[in-house]
């Protein structure tokens, strides 16, 4: 299994996300606990006015301020932003210390009612013990944080006996009060630290038992609409691996079925230009994942973004390789439905440059099993979606992948997308209604006529006007070249200059695929 996020060996992002989740729970829990406490005090003092401290309005003011700050951190920070480890640790410490300060102030303000001061001491213990149970922390850190949190109550215990209005009594003397408060605080520190150490240790042991012989996550290298991708390694084989996890907020029956379908499709495909899937399953926490080969290259979207439009011969070779991957998928009754630059990775394999790998079959369609009425929902990426995916989604098949590949070739040659617009719907409508402008008319680079004709054939509005199959398209591309603007020596030279930081800078690029609900707007716009 993948290491649980609280483990010291898990990915940094998983650990950070887990800590933020637990702090969110802590702030939410304690916010409502303090609300309940205030409600309880209001009810008690309404029934027994003689028990109410003289400065109770000030106590309510302190509680109200504290609740406002907690609500801001909980709702305004923890739930809305991705916070760093340093910020989360500061929020953790702030909770413990600020809660203790507020409770200590209330204890002093309750100087004329001894029972109120004792209640404050008890609530201070509840506060630090709850933190120890909820927030993942080592015993050492918990001891430090709870010691800091005990200082305000210790100060309150010292101040109370010296206040002139402290009511005399034989039950508890001033020194006894101080010693008693300190004893309670010390016990709370020891219990909290011991509890954190035991819970933290048990979590690590369970994680280690589940993780042995499986995958350990490293840095995050990509994200998309369905999941997050991490660089990982197998603990026995030690080979670099890419692990894709389903987004926690995307968990649901339909999404889980779609994610598992992606794995099934990819695991069936063995073409050298399709990314290889090694393994899949569920993590210890129930998160679905699959392991695939790690591609230390650059996707075509970032290739254009960083290096500009590409030579015609390089484009031709890339398209031929993608055709090979698509041909195998189509023969097996699978269409990709999301061919786009971000889903094609260019890398080196076995000292061979410019090896194209097709990834992300998350939108794949099992052709033989598709049935039902049109949902009028466009599935795919608007800039690379076929016209029939807009007008009749149930008719989408292999020809839609060839259209998308034509859009990719157009993008590589010109550095520009086939159609652009203010909204996704506008772009989809252009795919249906607007004739494409030939690549040679939108770029100052030389575009061979044979390659342009093939790309324009792929961009035909009707599937029947496109190449008969991916294999047929590959044959046409082979017959069109080679061109003289790219060869193996140039490819090798390019890869020698390709910097490792290019990988780090570009692989985190989101490759999200969106779903656009167009309804009847296509017909209205087309009319």
mmCIF file with all atom_site columns, N, CA and C in Angstrom, residues 1 4 6 199-212 284:
data_model
loop_
_atom_site.group_PDB
_atom_site.id
_atom_site.type_symbol
_atom_site.label_atom_id
_atom_site.label_alt_id
_atom_site.label_comp_id
_atom_site.label_asym_id
_atom_site.label_entity_id
_atom_site.label_seq_id
_atom_site.pdbx_PDB_ins_code
_atom_site.Cartn_x
_atom_site.Cartn_y
_atom_site.Cartn_z
_atom_site.occupancy
_atom_site.B_iso_or_equiv
_atom_site.pdbx_formal_charge
_atom_site.auth_seq_id
_atom_site.auth_comp_id
_atom_site.auth_asym_id
_atom_site.auth_atom_id
_atom_site.pdbx_PDB_model_num
ATOM 1  N N  . UNK A 1 1   ? 0.826  -1.196 0.000  1.00 0.00 ? 1   UNK A N  1
ATOM 2  C CA . UNK A 1 1   ? 0.000  0.000  0.000  1.00 0.00 ? 1   UNK A CA 1
ATOM 3  C C  . UNK A 1 1   ? 0.870  1.259  0.000  1.00 0.00 ? 1   UNK A C  1
ATOM 4  N N  . UNK A 1 4   ? 0.738  5.995  4.441  1.00 0.00 ? 4   UNK A N  1
ATOM 5  C CA . UNK A 1 4   ? -0.275 6.903  4.945  1.00 0.00 ? 4   UNK A CA 1
ATOM 6  C C  . UNK A 1 4   ? 0.331  8.281  5.145  1.00 0.00 ? 4   UNK A C  1
ATOM 7  N N  . UNK A 1 6   ? 0.388  10.500 7.428  1.00 0.00 ? 6   UNK A N  1
ATOM 8  C CA . UNK A 1 6   ? 1.004  10.955 8.671  1.00 0.00 ? 6   UNK A CA 1
ATOM 9  C C  . UNK A 1 6   ? 2.390  10.350 8.872  1.00 0.00 ? 6   UNK A C  1
ATOM 10 N N  . UNK A 1 199 ? -0.068 7.368  19.902 1.00 0.00 ? 199 UNK A N  1
ATOM 11 C CA . UNK A 1 199 ? -0.876 7.400  18.678 1.00 0.00 ? 199 UNK A CA 1
ATOM 12 C C  . UNK A 1 199 ? 0.008  7.544  17.455 1.00 0.00 ? 199 UNK A C  1
ATOM 13 N N  . UNK A 1 200 ? 0.988  8.444  17.527 1.00 0.00 ? 200 UNK A N  1
ATOM 14 C CA . UNK A 1 200 ? 1.898  8.673  16.405 1.00 0.00 ? 200 UNK A CA 1
ATOM 15 C C  . UNK A 1 200 ? 2.691  7.402  16.083 1.00 0.00 ? 200 UNK A C  1
ATOM 16 N N  . UNK A 1 201 ? 3.170  6.718  17.124 1.00 0.00 ? 201 UNK A N  1
ATOM 17 C CA . UNK A 1 201 ? 3.926  5.492  16.918 1.00 0.00 ? 201 UNK A CA 1
ATOM 18 C C  . UNK A 1 201 ? 3.090  4.386  16.311 1.00 0.00 ? 201 UNK A C  1
ATOM 19 N N  . UNK A 1 202 ? 1.841  4.239  16.791 1.00 0.00 ? 202 UNK A N  1
ATOM 20 C CA . UNK A 1 202 ? 0.960  3.214  16.243 1.00 0.00 ? 202 UNK A CA 1
ATOM 21 C C  . UNK A 1 202 ? 0.653  3.474  14.775 1.00 0.00 ? 202 UNK A C  1
ATOM 22 N N  . UNK A 1 203 ? 0.448  4.731  14.421 1.00 0.00 ? 203 UNK A N  1
ATOM 23 C CA . UNK A 1 203 ? 0.186  5.073  13.031 1.00 0.00 ? 203 UNK A CA 1
ATOM 24 C C  . UNK A 1 203 ? 1.368  4.677  12.155 1.00 0.00 ? 203 UNK A C  1
ATOM 25 N N  . UNK A 1 204 ? 2.576  4.973  12.613 1.00 0.00 ? 204 UNK A N  1
ATOM 26 C CA . UNK A 1 204 ? 3.760  4.639  11.829 1.00 0.00 ? 204 UNK A CA 1
ATOM 27 C C  . UNK A 1 204 ? 3.915  3.127  11.668 1.00 0.00 ? 204 UNK A C  1
ATOM 28 N N  . UNK A 1 205 ? 3.622  2.369  12.739 1.00 0.00 ? 205 UNK A N  1
ATOM 29 C CA . UNK A 1 205 ? 3.762  0.919  12.661 1.00 0.00 ? 205 UNK A CA 1
ATOM 30 C C  . UNK A 1 205 ? 2.745  0.312  11.696 1.00 0.00 ? 205 UNK A C  1
ATOM 31 N N  . UNK A 1 206 ? 1.505  0.782  11.773 1.00 0.00 ? 206 UNK A N  1
ATOM 32 C CA . UNK A 1 206 ? 0.476  0.279  10.863 1.00 0.00 ? 206 UNK A CA 1
ATOM 33 C C  . UNK A 1 206 ? 0.844  0.604  9.419  1.00 0.00 ? 206 UNK A C  1
ATOM 34 N N  . UNK A 1 207 ? 1.315  1.817  9.200  1.00 0.00 ? 207 UNK A N  1
ATOM 35 C CA . UNK A 1 207 ? 1.705  2.232  7.859  1.00 0.00 ? 207 UNK A CA 1
ATOM 36 C C  . UNK A 1 207 ? 2.841  1.368  7.333  1.00 0.00 ? 207 UNK A C  1
ATOM 37 N N  . UNK A 1 208 ? 3.855  1.152  8.179  1.00 0.00 ? 208 UNK A N  1
ATOM 38 C CA . UNK A 1 208 ? 5.004  0.352  7.754  1.00 0.00 ? 208 UNK A CA 1
ATOM 39 C C  . UNK A 1 208 ? 4.579  -1.070 7.400  1.00 0.00 ? 208 UNK A C  1
ATOM 40 N N  . UNK A 1 209 ? 3.658  -1.634 8.193  1.00 0.00 ? 209 UNK A N  1
ATOM 41 C CA . UNK A 1 209 ? 3.199  -3.000 7.933  1.00 0.00 ? 209 UNK A CA 1
ATOM 42 C C  . UNK A 1 209 ? 2.451  -3.082 6.605  1.00 0.00 ? 209 UNK A C  1
ATOM 43 N N  . UNK A 1 210 ? 1.682  -2.034 6.305  1.00 0.00 ? 210 UNK A N  1
ATOM 44 C CA . UNK A 1 210 ? 0.910  -2.042 5.062  1.00 0.00 ? 210 UNK A CA 1
ATOM 45 C C  . UNK A 1 210 ? 1.770  -1.703 3.854  1.00 0.00 ? 210 UNK A C  1
ATOM 46 N N  . UNK A 1 211 ? 2.830  -0.932 4.059  1.00 0.00 ? 211 UNK A N  1
ATOM 47 C CA . UNK A 1 211 ? 3.611  -0.396 2.960  1.00 0.00 ? 211 UNK A CA 1
ATOM 48 C C  . UNK A 1 211 ? 4.735  -1.303 2.486  1.00 0.00 ? 211 UNK A C  1
ATOM 49 N N  . UNK A 1 212 ? 5.164  -2.292 3.307  1.00 0.00 ? 212 UNK A N  1
ATOM 50 C CA . UNK A 1 212 ? 6.321  -3.120 3.004  1.00 0.00 ? 212 UNK A CA 1
ATOM 51 C C  . UNK A 1 212 ? 6.195  -3.757 1.623  1.00 0.00 ? 212 UNK A C  1
ATOM 52 N N  . UNK A 1 284 ? -3.977 2.207  1.840  1.00 0.00 ? 284 UNK A N  1
ATOM 53 C CA . UNK A 1 284 ? -4.420 1.842  3.186  1.00 0.00 ? 284 UNK A CA 1
ATOM 54 C C  . UNK A 1 284 ? -5.655 2.637  3.595  1.00 0.00 ? 284 UNK A C  1
#
